[in-house]
mmCIF file of C-alpha atoms in Angstrom:
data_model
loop_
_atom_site.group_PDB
_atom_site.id
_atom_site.type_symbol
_atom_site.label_atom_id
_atom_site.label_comp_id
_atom_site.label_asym_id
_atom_site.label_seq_id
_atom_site.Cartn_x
_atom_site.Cartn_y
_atom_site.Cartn_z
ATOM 1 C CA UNK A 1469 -185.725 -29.805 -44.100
ATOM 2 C CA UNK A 1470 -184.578 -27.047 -42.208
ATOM 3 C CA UNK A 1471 -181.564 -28.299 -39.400
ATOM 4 C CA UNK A 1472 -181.994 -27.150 -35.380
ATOM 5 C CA UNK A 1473 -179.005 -25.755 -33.279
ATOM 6 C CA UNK A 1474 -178.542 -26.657 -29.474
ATOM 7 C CA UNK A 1475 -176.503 -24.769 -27.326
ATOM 8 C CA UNK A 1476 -175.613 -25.678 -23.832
ATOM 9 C CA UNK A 1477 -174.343 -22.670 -21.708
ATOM 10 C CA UNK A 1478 -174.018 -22.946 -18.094
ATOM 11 C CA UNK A 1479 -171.681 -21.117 -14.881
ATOM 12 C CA UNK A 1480 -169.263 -23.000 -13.676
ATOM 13 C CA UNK A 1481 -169.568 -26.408 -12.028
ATOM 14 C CA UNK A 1482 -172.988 -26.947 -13.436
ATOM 15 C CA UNK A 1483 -172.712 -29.849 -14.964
ATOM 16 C CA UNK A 1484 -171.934 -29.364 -18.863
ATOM 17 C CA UNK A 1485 -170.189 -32.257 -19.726
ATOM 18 C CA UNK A 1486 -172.322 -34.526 -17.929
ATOM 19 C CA UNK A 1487 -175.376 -33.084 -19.493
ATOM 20 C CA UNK A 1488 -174.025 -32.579 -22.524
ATOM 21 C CA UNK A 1489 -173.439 -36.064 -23.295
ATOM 22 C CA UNK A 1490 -177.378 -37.266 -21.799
ATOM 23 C CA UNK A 1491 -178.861 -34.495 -24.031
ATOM 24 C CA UNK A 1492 -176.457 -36.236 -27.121
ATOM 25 C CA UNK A 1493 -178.099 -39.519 -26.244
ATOM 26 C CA UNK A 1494 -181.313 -38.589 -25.860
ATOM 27 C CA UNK A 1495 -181.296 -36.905 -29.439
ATOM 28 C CA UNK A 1496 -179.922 -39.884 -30.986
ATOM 29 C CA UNK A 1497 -182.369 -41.935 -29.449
ATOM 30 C CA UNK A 1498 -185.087 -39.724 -31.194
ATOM 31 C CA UNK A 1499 -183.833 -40.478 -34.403
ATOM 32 C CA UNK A 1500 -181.556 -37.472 -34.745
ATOM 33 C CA UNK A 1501 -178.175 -37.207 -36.824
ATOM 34 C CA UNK A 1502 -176.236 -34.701 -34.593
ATOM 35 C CA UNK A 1503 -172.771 -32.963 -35.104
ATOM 36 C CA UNK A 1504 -171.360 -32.242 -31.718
ATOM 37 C CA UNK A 1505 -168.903 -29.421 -31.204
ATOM 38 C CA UNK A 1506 -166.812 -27.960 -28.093
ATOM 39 C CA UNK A 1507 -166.133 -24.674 -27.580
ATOM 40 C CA UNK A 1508 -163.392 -23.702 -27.129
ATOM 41 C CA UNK A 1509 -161.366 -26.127 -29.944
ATOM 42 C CA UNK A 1510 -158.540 -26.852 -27.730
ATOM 43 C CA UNK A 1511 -155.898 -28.213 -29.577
ATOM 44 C CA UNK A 1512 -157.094 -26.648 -33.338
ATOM 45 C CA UNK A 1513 -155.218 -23.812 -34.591
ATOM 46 C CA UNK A 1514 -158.344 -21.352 -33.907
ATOM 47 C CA UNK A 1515 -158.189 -22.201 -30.057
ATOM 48 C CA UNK A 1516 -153.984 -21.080 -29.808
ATOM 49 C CA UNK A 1517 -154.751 -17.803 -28.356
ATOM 50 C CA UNK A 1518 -157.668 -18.778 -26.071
ATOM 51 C CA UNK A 1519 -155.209 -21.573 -25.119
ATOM 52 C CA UNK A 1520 -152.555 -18.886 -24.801
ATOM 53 C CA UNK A 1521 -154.748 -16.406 -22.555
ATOM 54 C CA UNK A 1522 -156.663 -18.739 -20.252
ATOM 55 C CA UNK A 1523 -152.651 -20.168 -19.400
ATOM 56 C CA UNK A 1524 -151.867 -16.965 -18.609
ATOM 57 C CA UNK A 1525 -149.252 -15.978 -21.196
ATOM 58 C CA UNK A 1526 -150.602 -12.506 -22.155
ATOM 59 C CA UNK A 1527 -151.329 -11.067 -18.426
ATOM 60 C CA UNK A 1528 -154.214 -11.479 -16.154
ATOM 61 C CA UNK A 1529 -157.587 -11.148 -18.028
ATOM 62 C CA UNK A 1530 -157.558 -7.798 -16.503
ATOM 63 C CA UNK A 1531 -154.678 -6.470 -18.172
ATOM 64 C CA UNK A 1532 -155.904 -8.254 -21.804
ATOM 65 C CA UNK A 1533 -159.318 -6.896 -21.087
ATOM 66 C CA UNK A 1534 -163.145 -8.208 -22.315
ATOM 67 C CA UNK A 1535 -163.251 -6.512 -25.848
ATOM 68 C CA UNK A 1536 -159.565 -8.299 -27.262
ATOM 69 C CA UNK A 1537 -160.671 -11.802 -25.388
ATOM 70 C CA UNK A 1538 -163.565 -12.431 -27.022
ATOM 71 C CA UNK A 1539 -161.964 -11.717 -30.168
ATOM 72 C CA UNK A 1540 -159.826 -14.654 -29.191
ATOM 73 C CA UNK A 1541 -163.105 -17.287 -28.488
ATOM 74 C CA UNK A 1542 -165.003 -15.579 -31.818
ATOM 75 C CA UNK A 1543 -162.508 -16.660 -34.014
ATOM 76 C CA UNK A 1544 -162.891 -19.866 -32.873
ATOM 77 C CA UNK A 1545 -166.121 -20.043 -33.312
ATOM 78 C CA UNK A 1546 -165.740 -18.803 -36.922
ATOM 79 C CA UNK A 1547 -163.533 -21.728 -37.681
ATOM 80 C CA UNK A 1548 -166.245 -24.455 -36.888
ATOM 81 C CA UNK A 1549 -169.273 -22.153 -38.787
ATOM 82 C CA UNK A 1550 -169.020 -24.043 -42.102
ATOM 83 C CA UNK A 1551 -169.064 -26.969 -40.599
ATOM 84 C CA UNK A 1552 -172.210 -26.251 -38.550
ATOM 85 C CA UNK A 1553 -173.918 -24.625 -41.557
ATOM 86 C CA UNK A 1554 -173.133 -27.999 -43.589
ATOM 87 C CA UNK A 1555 -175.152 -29.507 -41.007
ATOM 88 C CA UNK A 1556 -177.843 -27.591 -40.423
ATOM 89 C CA UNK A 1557 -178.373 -27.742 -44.360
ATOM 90 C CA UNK A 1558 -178.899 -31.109 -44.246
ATOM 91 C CA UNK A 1559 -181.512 -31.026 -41.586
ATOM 92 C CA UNK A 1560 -178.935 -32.198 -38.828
ATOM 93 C CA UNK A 1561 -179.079 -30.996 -35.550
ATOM 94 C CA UNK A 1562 -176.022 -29.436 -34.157
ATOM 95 C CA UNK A 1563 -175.328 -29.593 -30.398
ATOM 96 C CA UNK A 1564 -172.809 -27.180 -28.775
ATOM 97 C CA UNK A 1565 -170.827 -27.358 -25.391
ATOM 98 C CA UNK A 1566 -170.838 -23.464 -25.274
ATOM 99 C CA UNK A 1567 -171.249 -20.766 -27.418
ATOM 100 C CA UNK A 1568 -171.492 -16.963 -27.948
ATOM 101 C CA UNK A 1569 -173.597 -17.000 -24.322
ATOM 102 C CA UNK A 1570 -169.786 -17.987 -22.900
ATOM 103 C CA UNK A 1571 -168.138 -14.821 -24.122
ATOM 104 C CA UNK A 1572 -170.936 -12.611 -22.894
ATOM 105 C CA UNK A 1573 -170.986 -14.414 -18.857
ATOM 106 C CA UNK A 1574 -166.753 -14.716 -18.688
ATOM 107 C CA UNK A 1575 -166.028 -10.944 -20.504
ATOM 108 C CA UNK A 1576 -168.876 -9.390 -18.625
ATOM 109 C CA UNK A 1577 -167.597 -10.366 -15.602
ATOM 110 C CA UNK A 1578 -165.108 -7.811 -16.073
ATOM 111 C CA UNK A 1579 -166.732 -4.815 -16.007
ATOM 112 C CA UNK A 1580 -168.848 -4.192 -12.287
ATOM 113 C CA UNK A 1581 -170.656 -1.085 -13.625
ATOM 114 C CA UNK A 1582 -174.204 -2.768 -14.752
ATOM 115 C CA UNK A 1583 -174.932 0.395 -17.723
ATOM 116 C CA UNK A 1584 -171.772 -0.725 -19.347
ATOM 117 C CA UNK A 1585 -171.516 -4.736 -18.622
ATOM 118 C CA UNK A 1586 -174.715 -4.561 -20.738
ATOM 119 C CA UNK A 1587 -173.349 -2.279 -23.524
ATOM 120 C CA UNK A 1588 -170.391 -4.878 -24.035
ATOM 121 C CA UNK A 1589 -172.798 -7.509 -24.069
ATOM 122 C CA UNK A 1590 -174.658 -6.524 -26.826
ATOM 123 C CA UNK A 1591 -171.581 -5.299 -28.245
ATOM 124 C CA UNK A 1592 -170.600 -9.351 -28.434
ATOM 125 C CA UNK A 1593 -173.758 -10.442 -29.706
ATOM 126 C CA UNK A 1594 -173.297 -7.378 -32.701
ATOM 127 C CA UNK A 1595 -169.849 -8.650 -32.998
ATOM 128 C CA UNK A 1596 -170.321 -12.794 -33.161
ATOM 129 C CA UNK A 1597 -173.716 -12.815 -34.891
ATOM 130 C CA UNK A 1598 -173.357 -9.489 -37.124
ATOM 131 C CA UNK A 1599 -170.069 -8.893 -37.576
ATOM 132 C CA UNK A 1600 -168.499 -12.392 -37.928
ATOM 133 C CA UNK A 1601 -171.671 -13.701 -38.876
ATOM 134 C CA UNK A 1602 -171.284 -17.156 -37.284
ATOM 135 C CA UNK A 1603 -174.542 -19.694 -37.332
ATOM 136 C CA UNK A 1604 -177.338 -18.241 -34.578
ATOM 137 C CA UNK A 1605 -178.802 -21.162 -32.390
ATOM 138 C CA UNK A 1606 -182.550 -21.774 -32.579
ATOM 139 C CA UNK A 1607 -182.045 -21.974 -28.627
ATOM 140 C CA UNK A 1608 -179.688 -21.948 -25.765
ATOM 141 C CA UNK A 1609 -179.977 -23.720 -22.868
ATOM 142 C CA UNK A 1610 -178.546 -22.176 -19.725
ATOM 143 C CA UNK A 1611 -177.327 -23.975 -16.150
ATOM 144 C CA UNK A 1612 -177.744 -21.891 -13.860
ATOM 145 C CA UNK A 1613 -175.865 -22.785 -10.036
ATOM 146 C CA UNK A 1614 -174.793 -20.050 -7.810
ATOM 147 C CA UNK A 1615 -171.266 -18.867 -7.784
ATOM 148 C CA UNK A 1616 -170.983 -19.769 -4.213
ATOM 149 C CA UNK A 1617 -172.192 -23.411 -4.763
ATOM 150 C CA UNK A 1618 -169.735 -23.324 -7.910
ATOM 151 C CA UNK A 1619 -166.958 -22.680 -7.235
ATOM 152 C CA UNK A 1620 -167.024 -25.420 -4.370
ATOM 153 C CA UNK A 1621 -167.827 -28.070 -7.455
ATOM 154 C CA UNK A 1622 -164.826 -26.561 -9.320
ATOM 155 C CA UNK A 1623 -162.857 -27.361 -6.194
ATOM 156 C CA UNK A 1624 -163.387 -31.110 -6.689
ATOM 157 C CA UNK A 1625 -162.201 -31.253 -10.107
ATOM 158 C CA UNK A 1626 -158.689 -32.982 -10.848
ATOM 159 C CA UNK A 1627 -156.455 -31.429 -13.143
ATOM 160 C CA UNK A 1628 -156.656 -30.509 -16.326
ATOM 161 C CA UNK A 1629 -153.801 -30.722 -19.709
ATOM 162 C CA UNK A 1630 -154.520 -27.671 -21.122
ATOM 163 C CA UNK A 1631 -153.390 -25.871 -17.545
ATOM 164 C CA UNK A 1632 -150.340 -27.990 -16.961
ATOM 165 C CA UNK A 1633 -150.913 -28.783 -13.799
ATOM 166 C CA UNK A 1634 -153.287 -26.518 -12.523
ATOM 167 C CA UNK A 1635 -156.772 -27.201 -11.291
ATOM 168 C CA UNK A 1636 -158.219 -23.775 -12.305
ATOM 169 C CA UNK A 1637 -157.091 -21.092 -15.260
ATOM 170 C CA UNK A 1638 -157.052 -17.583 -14.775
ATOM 171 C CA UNK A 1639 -161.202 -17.467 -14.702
ATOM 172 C CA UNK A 1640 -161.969 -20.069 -12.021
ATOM 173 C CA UNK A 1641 -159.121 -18.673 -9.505
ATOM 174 C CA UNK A 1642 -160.873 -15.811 -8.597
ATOM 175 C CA UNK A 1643 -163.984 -16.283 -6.701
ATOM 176 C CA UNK A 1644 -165.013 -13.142 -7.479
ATOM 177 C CA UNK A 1645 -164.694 -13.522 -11.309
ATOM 178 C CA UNK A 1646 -167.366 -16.380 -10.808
ATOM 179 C CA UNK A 1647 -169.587 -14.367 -8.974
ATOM 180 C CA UNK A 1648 -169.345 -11.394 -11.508
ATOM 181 C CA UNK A 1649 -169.833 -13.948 -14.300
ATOM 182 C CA UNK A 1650 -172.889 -15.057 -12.799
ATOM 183 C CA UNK A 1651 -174.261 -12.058 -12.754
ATOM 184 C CA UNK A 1652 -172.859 -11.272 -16.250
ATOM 185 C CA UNK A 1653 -175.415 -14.653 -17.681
ATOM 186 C CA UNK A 1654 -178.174 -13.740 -16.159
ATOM 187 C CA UNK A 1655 -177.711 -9.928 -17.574
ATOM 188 C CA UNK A 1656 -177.675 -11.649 -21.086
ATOM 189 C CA UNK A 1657 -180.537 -13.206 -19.799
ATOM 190 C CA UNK A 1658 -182.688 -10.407 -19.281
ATOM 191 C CA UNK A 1659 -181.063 -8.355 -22.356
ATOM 192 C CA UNK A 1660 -181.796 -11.494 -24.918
ATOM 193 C CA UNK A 1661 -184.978 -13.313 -23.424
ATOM 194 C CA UNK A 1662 -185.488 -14.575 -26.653
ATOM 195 C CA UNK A 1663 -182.383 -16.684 -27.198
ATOM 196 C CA UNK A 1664 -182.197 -18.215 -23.553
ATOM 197 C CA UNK A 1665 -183.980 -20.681 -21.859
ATOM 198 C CA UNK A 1666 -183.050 -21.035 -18.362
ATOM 199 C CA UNK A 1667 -183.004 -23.663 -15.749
ATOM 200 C CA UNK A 1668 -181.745 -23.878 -12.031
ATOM 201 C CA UNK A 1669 -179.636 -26.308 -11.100
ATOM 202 C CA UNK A 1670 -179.876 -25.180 -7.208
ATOM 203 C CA UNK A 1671 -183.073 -23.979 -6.349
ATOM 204 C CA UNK A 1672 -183.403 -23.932 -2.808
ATOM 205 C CA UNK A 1673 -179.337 -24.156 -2.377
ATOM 206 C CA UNK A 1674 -179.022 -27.996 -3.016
ATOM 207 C CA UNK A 1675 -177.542 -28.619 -6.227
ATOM 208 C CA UNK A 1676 -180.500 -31.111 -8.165
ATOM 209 C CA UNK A 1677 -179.523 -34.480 -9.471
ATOM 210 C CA UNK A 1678 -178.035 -35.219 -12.934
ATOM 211 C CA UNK A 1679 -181.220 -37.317 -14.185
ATOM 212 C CA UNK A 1680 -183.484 -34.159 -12.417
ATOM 213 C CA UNK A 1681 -181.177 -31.412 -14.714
ATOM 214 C CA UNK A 1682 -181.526 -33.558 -17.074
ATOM 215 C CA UNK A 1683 -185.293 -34.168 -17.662
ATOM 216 C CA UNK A 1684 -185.776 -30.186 -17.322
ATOM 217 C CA UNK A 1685 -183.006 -29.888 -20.182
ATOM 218 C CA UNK A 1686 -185.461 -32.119 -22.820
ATOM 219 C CA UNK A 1687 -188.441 -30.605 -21.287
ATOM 220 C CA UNK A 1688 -187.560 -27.020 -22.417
ATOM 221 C CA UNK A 1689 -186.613 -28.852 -26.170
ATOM 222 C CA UNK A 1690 -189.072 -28.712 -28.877
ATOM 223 C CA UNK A 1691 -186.840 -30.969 -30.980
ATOM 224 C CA UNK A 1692 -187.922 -33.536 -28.534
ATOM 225 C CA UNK A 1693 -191.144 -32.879 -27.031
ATOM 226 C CA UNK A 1694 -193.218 -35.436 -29.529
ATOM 227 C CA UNK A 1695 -190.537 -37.733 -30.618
ATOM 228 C CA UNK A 1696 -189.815 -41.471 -29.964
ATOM 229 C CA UNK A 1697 -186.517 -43.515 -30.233
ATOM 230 C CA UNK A 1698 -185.785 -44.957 -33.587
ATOM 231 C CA UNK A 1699 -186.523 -48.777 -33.619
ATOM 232 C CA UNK A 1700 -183.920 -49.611 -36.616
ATOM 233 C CA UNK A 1701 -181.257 -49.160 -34.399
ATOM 234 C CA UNK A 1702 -179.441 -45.958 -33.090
ATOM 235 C CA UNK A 1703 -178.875 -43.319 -35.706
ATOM 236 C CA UNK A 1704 -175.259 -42.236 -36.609
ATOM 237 C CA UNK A 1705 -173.871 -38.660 -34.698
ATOM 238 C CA UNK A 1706 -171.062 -37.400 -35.737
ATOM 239 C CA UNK A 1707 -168.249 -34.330 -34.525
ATOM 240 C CA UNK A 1708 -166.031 -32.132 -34.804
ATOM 241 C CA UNK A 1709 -163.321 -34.225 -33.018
ATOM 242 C CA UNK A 1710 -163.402 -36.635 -35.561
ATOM 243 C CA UNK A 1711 -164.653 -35.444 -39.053
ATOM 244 C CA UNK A 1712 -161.650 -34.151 -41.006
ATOM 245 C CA UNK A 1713 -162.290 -30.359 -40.450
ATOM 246 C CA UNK A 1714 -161.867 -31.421 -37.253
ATOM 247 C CA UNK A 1715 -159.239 -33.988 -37.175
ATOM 248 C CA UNK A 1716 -156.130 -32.063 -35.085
ATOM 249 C CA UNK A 1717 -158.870 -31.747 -32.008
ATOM 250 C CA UNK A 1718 -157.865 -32.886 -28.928
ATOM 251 C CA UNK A 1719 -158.297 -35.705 -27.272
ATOM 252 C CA UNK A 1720 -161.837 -36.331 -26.007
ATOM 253 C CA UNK A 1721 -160.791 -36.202 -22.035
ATOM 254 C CA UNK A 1722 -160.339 -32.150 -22.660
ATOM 255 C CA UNK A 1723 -164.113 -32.311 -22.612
ATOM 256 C CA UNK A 1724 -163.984 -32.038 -18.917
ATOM 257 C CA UNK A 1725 -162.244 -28.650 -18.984
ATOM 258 C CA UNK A 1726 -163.721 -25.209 -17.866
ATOM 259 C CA UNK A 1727 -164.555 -23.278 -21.802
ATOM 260 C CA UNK A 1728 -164.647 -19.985 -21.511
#
């Protein structure tokens, strides 16, 4: 039986976490063993120079520039692709908290000049998929809110461990890096139709509710458009957190960070 991979992708202040763990509940309550995973792995050796650049310790993301820092989230990704493969070869399902969709909205940000934002992203699809040949999701689900609405919703968050202090790293402190990575998603979008399925989270300006985000998110979900929950009792889900390939992870309140 052949194993389904779920990405969630969104911009910033949409909502991930939050739907993220409805869209884990909903596929256990359909019978599904799932392996969760967060992207980035803060706190596993394959996150240290994500951690590294998003504090701040190797320049602004200007100076380190989109080709060498999504080097730094794809071999992070690459450490968690056995485990995913494992899965999926069991005929688990796999649900991420961001993906190769990240790299391409946060690193295409950084270049204004449309022709060439879209010749690095499909430079970090070649790259991920081809080159490093990590797993390729059967679909990713995008959360789409409008930079100006995010980074309002970014302002409300509390701090976070992995910033010491901070509120925002070096992506969510410039307004205009949210707006450019907006428009950076929905180039990928448009380039890779195929591998996105996107849903607005504001559409007339008014951010929707959680439950109304969420019943579009299971809508758009084959995996879940004819199933019922299991009546023996919920089924078992398990993660990278806690499996031993997993077990230096973080603690589980990092799951509230920005992952970029």
């Amino acid at each position: 039986m052949k194993g389904y991979f779920v990405v969630l992708e969104g911009t910033d202040g949409s909502g991930k976490t939050e739907q993220f763990k409805l869209l884990l509940r909903a596929l256990k309550q359909a019978g599904k063993k799932v392996l969760t995973v967060d992207f980035p792995q803060y706190g596993k050796p394959s996150a240290y120079y994500v951690e590294q650049y998003l504090h701040g310790v190797y320049g602004t993301w200007q100076e380190v520039g989109p080709k060498l820092a999504s080097a730094f989230y794809a071999l992070d990704r690459i450490d968690a692709a056995r485990a995913i493969r494992a899965h999926l070869a069991k005929g688990g399902v796999v649900l991420a908290n961001r993906y190769v969709g990240s790299n391409m909205g946060h690193q295409g940000a950084k270049i204004k000049n449309t022709v060439k934002r879209r010749e690095l992203l499909k430079w970090i699809y070649d790259f991920e998929y081809n080159i490093c040949r990590i797993p390729k999701p059967d679909i990713n689900i995008f959360l789409h809110v409008p930079s100006r609405i995010s980074y309002k919703l970014i302002s409300r968050k509390g701090e976070r461990a992995y910033l010491k202090g901070k509120k925002r790293d070096i992506h969510e402190a410039d307004f205009n890096h949210l707006k450019q990575a907006e428009a950076s998603y929905q180039d990928a979008v448009r380039l890779f139709p195929r591998d996105f399925k996107v849903i607005e989270c504001a559409p007339d300006g008014k951010l929707l509710s959680i439950e109304s985000i969420h019943q579009e998110v299971t809508r758009r979900l084959p995996l879940l458009a004819h199933s019922r929950a299991a009546s023996d009792g919920a089924p078992r889900s398990v993660s990278l957190r806690s499996s031993a390939f997993g077990r230096n992870r973080a603690r589980s309140d990092r799951r509230t960070r920005s992952k970029r």
